Amino acid sequence: MWSPGQGVRQLKSQGLKFCIGTDTSVVTALILFSVGVICLRFVPTVPNPGLAWMIFILTGLVALRFCQCTNTVKLLLWFPVGLAWAVSMASQVLQQRLPPALEKQDLVVIGMVDGPVQRTARGGRFDFRVREASHAGKTVPAPSKIRLAAYDVTLLPSERGIWRLTVRLKRPRGIVNPGASFLYESWLFQARIGAAGYVVESEQMPEEALGFSEMLSTATETLRSGFSQFLGSIASRRNAAILSALSVGIREGLVDADWRLLQDTGTVHLVAISGLHIGFVALIAGWFGGGLWRLASTPCQWIPAPVITAMAAALAGGGYAMVAGFTLPTRRALVMLLIVVMAIVLRRRVIPTRLLATTLALVLAFDPLAPLSASFWLSFAAVGVLVVMAMDICRRFPSPG
C-alpha cells in the first residue's frame, strides 16, 4: 500500500537534486549569480538588456569553443546570467514609467488600491494598481503601479473594490544628495512605481469579476482590517493601535505619543514585520501541529511528525506573510523557511552556508532590485555574521561523540 512517506523516499531515490546539501559547485554558482545581480546596484545607468544578453551569449560561445567547457567555466557563466537578468528586470521597470507627454494632465485610471491606505487628518497616501488609463477619452499607456495622495478625505478610496480616479501625475524624480540616507527616486524605482501624483476625483465602480492577484489583494486587506477591528473591540484605542502595528504592520492608528513610546522602549524596529515575526509564528504553528500529530499513532506511521511540523510551520509562515503584505523582509524570511521545510520533507541535511547562499540567490531571482534597499544588506549581513559565529563556536566546542 502506497503512503506519502514512501512517495518522499521514491522522490529522493530518483535523484532529485535540491539546492540544500548538493555539491559545492552548486553553491558557487548561486553565489556568482547573486554577485552578478548585485553588480547592477553599482552601475550609474541601466545598460541595454539586449547588450547584456549578447555579452552572456558571446561569453558562453567563447567558453565552449576555446576552454572545452570545464566546470570552472560553467560556474563563471552564472555571473553574466545574474547581471543580464538584473538588467532585463530593471529595463522593464524603466519602460513602465509615465510618458513625459502625460505629465500634469488629467488622466482617468481604473484599478485597485494596492496595500493599506496611510490615512491622515486631511486625506492620505496609497499605492494604486492601474488596470487601464485614458486621457481625453482615448486609452493611453500608463504605469501598472502609481503612488497617489488625496488632500481631501472625501477623495480617499478604500482598500476594497474597483475605483475610477481622475489623477494628475508626474514621472519619478528626486533630489540626489551625496551621503543622503533616503533617495526618493531610488525608493520609487525599487517599489516599481512608475509615477506619483494626486487625486482630483474618485468614484467607486460597480462590482465585477476580479483577477487572481486582485482577489488575493482584496483577501489580504480584508484579513488585515478584520484583525485590526478585532483588536479594537477587545482593547483600548492606543493598545489596539500598538498591537496592530507590532503584529501585522498596520501603523495608521499610531500617533506621535505612540511613536515616542516605541522609541523610548527600544521596540520601534518591531513595527517593521521581519523574519523575527515569521519565525515566531512558524515556531508556534510547527510545535502545535507536530504535537497534535504525535497524539495519533497510526497517522505517524504514514507521515512522520517532523514532516507535519515543517508543513504546519510553512503554512502558518506563508499565511502570516500574506497578512503582513509580503514586504521584502517577510519574503526573505519566507524563502528561507520554505527551503528549510523542503530539506526536512526530503530528509536533507541543512548546511547553514548553503542555506544562506540559496536564500540569497532566490530572493535576487524574484526581486533583482532588492539590493537598492538598505534592509537587504542589513538582514543578510546580520545572518551571515550569525552563521560565521555559529560555525566558529561549533569548531571550538565540538559536540561529544
Coordinates of C-alpha atoms in Angstrom, one line a residue:
M1 CA 0.0 0.0 0.0
W2 CA 1.4 3.4 -1.0
S3 CA 1.9 6.1 1.6
P4 CA 3.1 9.7 1.5
G5 CA 6.3 8.6 3.3
Q6 CA 7.1 6.1 0.5
G7 CA 6.4 8.8 -2.1
V8 CA 9.0 11.1 -0.4
R9 CA 11.6 8.2 -0.4
Q10 CA 10.9 7.5 -4.0
L11 CA 11.4 11.1 -4.9
K12 CA 14.8 11.0 -3.2
S13 CA 15.7 7.7 -4.8
Q14 CA 15.1 9.2 -8.3
G15 CA 17.9 11.5 -7.7
L16 CA 16.1 14.8 -7.1
K17 CA 18.8 17.4 -6.6
F18 CA 17.6 20.1 -4.3
C19 CA 20.0 23.0 -3.6
I20 CA 20.4 22.1 0.1
G21 CA 23.1 19.5 0.6
T22 CA 24.2 19.3 -3.0
D23 CA 27.7 19.6 -4.4
T24 CA 29.7 22.7 -3.5
S25 CA 29.7 23.8 -7.2
V26 CA 26.0 24.5 -6.9
V27 CA 26.6 26.9 -4.0
T28 CA 29.4 28.6 -6.0
A29 CA 27.0 29.0 -9.0
L30 CA 24.4 30.5 -6.7
I31 CA 26.9 33.0 -5.2
L32 CA 28.2 34.0 -8.7
F33 CA 24.6 34.5 -9.9
S34 CA 23.9 36.7 -6.8
V35 CA 27.1 38.7 -7.4
G36 CA 26.0 39.3 -11.0
V37 CA 22.6 40.7 -9.9
I38 CA 24.1 42.8 -7.1
C39 CA 26.6 44.4 -9.6
L40 CA 23.8 46.3 -11.2
R41 CA 23.5 48.2 -7.9
F42 CA 26.8 49.9 -8.6
V43 CA 26.2 50.8 -12.3
P44 CA 25.3 54.5 -12.8
T45 CA 22.8 53.8 -15.6
V46 CA 20.9 50.7 -16.6
P47 CA 22.6 49.1 -19.6
N48 CA 20.7 47.9 -22.7
P49 CA 19.2 44.5 -21.9
G50 CA 19.9 43.2 -25.4
L51 CA 23.5 44.1 -25.0
A52 CA 23.7 42.3 -21.6
W53 CA 22.3 39.1 -23.0
M54 CA 24.5 39.4 -26.1
I55 CA 27.6 39.6 -23.8
F56 CA 26.3 36.5 -22.0
I57 CA 25.8 34.5 -25.2
L58 CA 29.2 35.5 -26.6
T59 CA 30.9 34.6 -23.4
G60 CA 29.3 31.2 -23.4
L61 CA 30.2 30.6 -27.1
V62 CA 33.8 31.6 -26.4
A63 CA 34.0 29.3 -23.4
L64 CA 32.6 26.4 -25.3
R65 CA 35.0 26.9 -28.2
F66 CA 38.3 27.6 -26.5
C67 CA 38.0 26.3 -23.0
Q68 CA 36.4 23.0 -23.7
C69 CA 33.7 23.9 -21.2
T70 CA 35.4 23.0 -17.9
N71 CA 33.5 23.0 -14.7
T72 CA 35.2 26.3 -13.7
V73 CA 34.0 28.0 -16.9
K74 CA 30.5 26.6 -16.4
L75 CA 30.4 28.2 -13.0
L76 CA 31.8 31.5 -14.2
L77 CA 28.9 31.8 -16.7
W78 CA 26.5 32.2 -13.8
F79 CA 27.9 35.7 -13.2
P80 CA 26.8 37.2 -16.6
V81 CA 23.5 35.3 -16.2
G82 CA 22.8 37.2 -13.0
L83 CA 23.8 40.5 -14.5
A84 CA 21.7 40.0 -17.6
W85 CA 18.7 39.0 -15.5
A86 CA 19.0 42.1 -13.3
V87 CA 19.4 44.4 -16.3
S88 CA 16.4 42.9 -18.0
M89 CA 14.1 43.4 -15.0
A90 CA 15.4 46.9 -14.4
S91 CA 14.8 47.8 -18.0
Q92 CA 11.2 46.6 -17.7
V93 CA 10.6 48.8 -14.7
L94 CA 12.0 51.9 -16.5
Q95 CA 9.8 51.2 -19.5
Q96 CA 6.8 51.2 -17.2
R97 CA 7.3 54.9 -16.3
L98 CA 4.8 57.5 -17.2
P99 CA 5.4 59.0 -20.7
P100 CA 6.6 62.6 -20.5
A101 CA 3.7 63.9 -22.6
L102 CA 1.2 62.8 -20.0
E103 CA 2.7 64.7 -17.1
K104 CA 0.4 67.1 -15.2
Q105 CA -2.5 66.0 -17.4
D106 CA -5.9 64.9 -16.2
L107 CA -5.8 61.1 -16.5
V108 CA -8.7 58.7 -15.7
V109 CA -7.3 55.5 -14.2
I110 CA -9.3 52.4 -13.2
G111 CA -7.9 49.8 -10.8
M112 CA -7.5 48.9 -7.2
V113 CA -5.7 50.2 -4.1
D114 CA -2.5 48.2 -3.6
G115 CA -1.8 47.8 0.1
P116 CA -3.0 49.7 3.1
V117 CA -4.1 53.3 2.9
Q118 CA -2.0 55.7 5.0
R119 CA -4.7 57.9 6.4
T120 CA -4.1 61.4 7.8
A121 CA -6.4 64.1 9.2
R122 CA -6.8 65.7 5.8
G123 CA -6.6 62.7 3.5
G124 CA -3.9 60.1 3.0
R125 CA -1.5 58.3 0.7
F126 CA -1.7 55.0 -1.1
D127 CA -0.4 52.9 -4.0
F128 CA -2.7 52.2 -6.8
R129 CA -2.7 49.2 -9.2
V130 CA -3.8 50.5 -12.7
R131 CA -5.8 48.3 -14.9
E132 CA -6.5 50.9 -17.7
A133 CA -5.9 54.6 -18.2
S134 CA -7.3 57.2 -20.6
H135 CA -6.9 60.8 -21.5
A136 CA -9.5 62.9 -23.3
G137 CA -11.5 59.7 -23.9
K138 CA -8.6 57.8 -25.5
T139 CA -6.7 54.9 -24.0
V140 CA -3.1 55.8 -23.1
P141 CA -0.1 53.8 -21.8
A142 CA 0.3 54.2 -18.1
P143 CA 2.4 52.6 -15.3
S144 CA 1.0 49.5 -13.8
K145 CA 1.6 50.9 -10.3
I146 CA 1.4 54.6 -9.2
R147 CA 1.8 56.5 -5.9
L148 CA -1.1 58.8 -5.1
A149 CA -2.0 61.4 -2.4
A150 CA -5.5 62.6 -1.6
Y151 CA -5.7 66.0 0.1
D152 CA -9.4 65.6 1.0
V153 CA -10.9 62.7 3.0
T154 CA -13.8 62.5 0.6
L155 CA -11.4 61.7 -2.3
L156 CA -9.7 58.9 -0.4
P157 CA -10.6 55.4 -1.7
S158 CA -10.9 52.3 0.4
E159 CA -8.8 49.1 0.1
R160 CA -11.7 47.1 -1.4
G161 CA -13.3 47.2 -4.8
I162 CA -12.6 48.8 -8.2
W163 CA -12.1 52.6 -8.3
R164 CA -12.2 55.2 -11.1
L165 CA -9.9 58.0 -10.2
T166 CA -9.1 61.3 -12.0
V167 CA -5.4 62.0 -11.3
R168 CA -2.5 64.3 -12.2
L169 CA 0.8 62.5 -12.3
K170 CA 4.5 63.2 -12.9
R171 CA 7.4 60.9 -13.6
P172 CA 9.5 59.7 -10.6
R173 CA 12.2 62.2 -9.6
G174 CA 14.1 63.2 -6.5
I175 CA 17.0 65.3 -5.3
V176 CA 20.2 63.3 -5.2
N177 CA 22.3 64.5 -2.3
P178 CA 25.7 62.9 -1.6
G179 CA 25.5 60.8 1.6
A180 CA 21.7 61.1 1.8
S181 CA 20.2 58.3 3.8
F182 CA 17.0 58.2 1.8
L183 CA 16.7 58.7 -2.0
Y184 CA 13.1 59.1 -3.0
E185 CA 13.5 58.3 -6.7
S186 CA 15.5 55.1 -5.9
W187 CA 12.8 54.0 -3.5
L188 CA 10.1 54.5 -6.1
F189 CA 12.2 52.5 -8.6
Q190 CA 12.7 49.6 -6.2
A191 CA 9.0 49.6 -5.4
R192 CA 8.2 49.6 -9.2
I193 CA 6.2 52.8 -9.0
G194 CA 6.1 54.5 -12.4
A195 CA 4.5 57.8 -11.5
A196 CA 3.4 59.8 -8.5
G197 CA 0.7 62.4 -8.2
Y198 CA -2.6 63.3 -6.5
V199 CA -6.3 62.6 -6.8
V200 CA -8.7 65.1 -8.4
E201 CA -11.9 63.0 -8.4
S202 CA -12.7 59.5 -7.1
E203 CA -15.6 57.1 -7.8
Q204 CA -16.1 53.5 -6.8
M205 CA -17.1 51.3 -9.8
P206 CA -19.8 48.6 -9.7
E207 CA -18.7 45.1 -8.5
E208 CA -17.2 43.0 -11.3
A209 CA -15.1 39.8 -11.6
L210 CA -11.6 40.2 -10.2
G211 CA -8.4 38.5 -11.3
F212 CA -6.4 36.2 -9.1
S213 CA -3.9 38.9 -8.0
E214 CA -6.8 41.3 -7.3
M215 CA -8.7 38.7 -5.3
L216 CA -5.6 37.9 -3.3
S217 CA -5.0 41.6 -2.6
T218 CA -8.6 42.0 -1.5
A219 CA -8.5 39.0 0.7
T220 CA -5.2 40.2 2.3
E221 CA -6.6 43.7 3.1
T222 CA -9.9 42.1 4.4
L223 CA -7.8 39.9 6.8
R224 CA -5.7 42.9 7.9
S225 CA -8.6 45.2 8.5
G226 CA -10.6 42.4 10.2
F227 CA -7.8 41.7 12.6
S228 CA -7.3 45.4 13.4
Q229 CA -11.0 45.7 14.1
F230 CA -11.0 42.7 16.3
L231 CA -8.1 44.2 18.4
G232 CA -10.1 47.4 18.6
S233 CA -13.1 45.6 20.0
I234 CA -11.1 44.0 22.9
A235 CA -8.6 46.7 23.7
S236 CA -8.4 50.4 24.1
R237 CA -7.6 52.6 21.1
R238 CA -4.0 53.1 22.0
N239 CA -3.3 49.5 22.9
A240 CA -5.2 48.3 19.7
A241 CA -3.1 50.6 17.5
I242 CA 0.2 49.4 19.0
L243 CA -0.8 45.7 18.8
S244 CA -1.9 46.2 15.2
A245 CA 1.4 47.8 14.3
L246 CA 3.5 45.2 16.1
S247 CA 1.6 42.2 14.8
V248 CA 0.7 42.9 11.2
G249 CA 2.4 46.3 10.5
I250 CA -0.7 48.5 10.4
R251 CA 0.6 51.9 11.5
E252 CA -2.3 54.2 10.7
G253 CA -3.6 54.2 14.3
L254 CA -0.3 55.3 15.8
V255 CA 0.0 58.9 16.9
D256 CA 3.2 60.8 17.9
A257 CA 2.9 59.7 21.6
D258 CA 2.8 56.1 20.5
W259 CA 5.9 56.5 18.3
R260 CA 7.8 58.2 21.2
L261 CA 6.8 55.3 23.5
L262 CA 8.2 52.7 21.0
Q263 CA 11.4 54.7 20.6
D264 CA 11.9 55.1 24.3
T265 CA 11.4 51.4 24.9
G266 CA 13.7 50.4 22.0
T267 CA 10.9 48.5 20.2
V268 CA 10.3 50.7 17.2
H269 CA 12.1 48.2 14.9
L270 CA 9.4 45.6 15.7
V271 CA 6.8 47.7 13.8
A272 CA 8.5 46.6 10.6
I273 CA 7.4 43.0 10.0
S274 CA 10.5 40.9 9.5
G275 CA 12.0 37.4 9.9
L276 CA 11.5 37.6 13.7
H277 CA 7.8 37.7 13.3
I278 CA 7.7 35.0 10.6
G279 CA 10.0 32.7 12.6
F280 CA 7.9 33.2 15.8
V281 CA 4.6 32.3 14.1
A282 CA 6.2 29.3 12.3
L283 CA 7.7 28.0 15.5
I284 CA 4.4 28.1 17.4
A285 CA 2.4 26.6 14.5
G286 CA 5.0 23.9 14.0
W287 CA 5.2 23.0 17.6
F288 CA 1.4 22.9 17.9
G289 CA 0.8 20.9 14.7
G290 CA 3.5 18.4 15.4
G291 CA 2.3 17.9 18.9
L292 CA -1.3 17.2 17.8
W293 CA 0.0 14.8 15.1
R294 CA 2.0 12.8 17.7
L295 CA -1.1 12.1 19.6
A296 CA -2.4 9.8 16.8
S297 CA -0.1 6.8 16.5
T298 CA -1.5 5.4 13.2
P299 CA -1.1 8.6 11.0
C300 CA 2.5 8.9 12.3
Q301 CA 3.3 5.6 10.6
W302 CA 2.2 7.2 7.3
I303 CA 3.8 10.6 7.6
P304 CA 6.5 11.3 10.3
A305 CA 5.7 14.0 12.9
P306 CA 8.7 16.2 11.8
V307 CA 7.3 16.4 8.3
I308 CA 3.9 17.6 9.7
T309 CA 5.7 20.0 11.9
A310 CA 7.6 21.5 9.0
M311 CA 4.5 21.7 6.8
A312 CA 2.5 23.4 9.6
A313 CA 5.3 25.9 10.1
A314 CA 5.3 26.6 6.3
L315 CA 1.6 27.1 6.1
A316 CA 1.5 29.4 9.1
G317 CA 4.5 31.4 7.9
G318 CA 3.1 31.8 4.4
G319 CA -0.3 32.9 5.7
Y320 CA 1.3 35.4 8.1
A321 CA 3.5 36.8 5.4
M322 CA 0.4 37.4 3.2
V323 CA -1.4 39.2 6.0
A324 CA 1.7 41.3 6.6
G325 CA 1.7 42.4 3.0
F326 CA 4.5 40.3 1.5
T327 CA 7.1 43.0 2.2
L328 CA 10.8 42.4 1.3
P329 CA 11.8 41.3 4.8
T330 CA 8.9 38.8 5.0
R331 CA 9.7 37.4 1.6
R332 CA 13.3 36.8 2.6
A333 CA 12.3 35.1 5.8
L334 CA 9.6 33.0 4.0
V335 CA 12.1 31.9 1.3
M336 CA 14.5 30.7 4.0
L337 CA 11.7 29.0 5.9
L338 CA 10.5 27.1 2.8
I339 CA 14.0 25.9 2.0
V340 CA 14.4 24.5 5.5
V341 CA 10.9 22.9 5.2
M342 CA 11.8 21.3 1.9
A343 CA 15.0 20.0 3.3
I344 CA 13.1 18.4 6.2
V345 CA 10.5 16.9 4.0
L346 CA 13.1 15.4 1.6
R347 CA 15.4 14.3 4.6
R348 CA 18.3 16.5 3.5
R349 CA 20.9 17.8 5.9
V350 CA 20.8 21.6 6.3
I351 CA 24.2 23.3 6.0
P352 CA 24.0 27.0 7.1
T353 CA 26.3 28.4 4.4
R354 CA 24.4 26.6 1.6
L355 CA 21.1 27.7 3.1
L356 CA 22.2 31.3 3.1
A357 CA 23.5 31.1 -0.5
T358 CA 20.3 29.5 -1.7
T359 CA 18.1 32.1 0.0
L360 CA 20.2 35.0 -1.4
A361 CA 20.0 33.7 -4.9
L362 CA 16.2 33.0 -4.8
V363 CA 15.5 36.4 -3.3
L364 CA 17.5 38.1 -6.0
A365 CA 15.9 36.0 -8.7
F366 CA 12.4 37.1 -7.6
D367 CA 13.4 40.7 -6.8
P368 CA 16.6 41.8 -8.6
L369 CA 16.1 45.4 -7.4
A370 CA 16.3 44.3 -3.7
P371 CA 20.0 45.5 -3.4
L372 CA 18.7 49.0 -3.6
S373 CA 17.2 48.6 -0.1
A374 CA 19.3 49.1 3.0
S375 CA 17.3 46.4 4.7
F376 CA 18.5 43.8 2.2
W377 CA 22.2 44.5 3.1
L378 CA 21.5 44.7 6.9
S379 CA 19.5 41.4 7.0
F380 CA 21.8 39.3 5.0
A381 CA 24.9 40.8 6.7
A382 CA 23.4 40.0 10.1
V383 CA 22.5 36.5 9.2
G384 CA 26.0 36.0 7.6
V385 CA 27.7 37.1 10.8
L386 CA 25.5 34.8 12.9
V387 CA 26.4 31.9 10.6
V388 CA 30.1 32.6 10.9
M389 CA 29.9 32.9 14.7
A390 CA 27.9 29.6 14.9
M391 CA 30.4 27.8 12.8
D392 CA 33.3 29.2 14.9
I393 CA 31.6 28.1 18.1
C394 CA 30.9 24.6 16.7
R395 CA 34.6 24.3 15.7
R396 CA 35.9 25.5 19.1
F397 CA 33.4 23.4 21.2
P398 CA 32.6 20.2 19.2
S399 CA 29.8 18.1 20.5
P400 CA 30.9 15.0 22.4
G401 CA 31.0 11.8 20.5

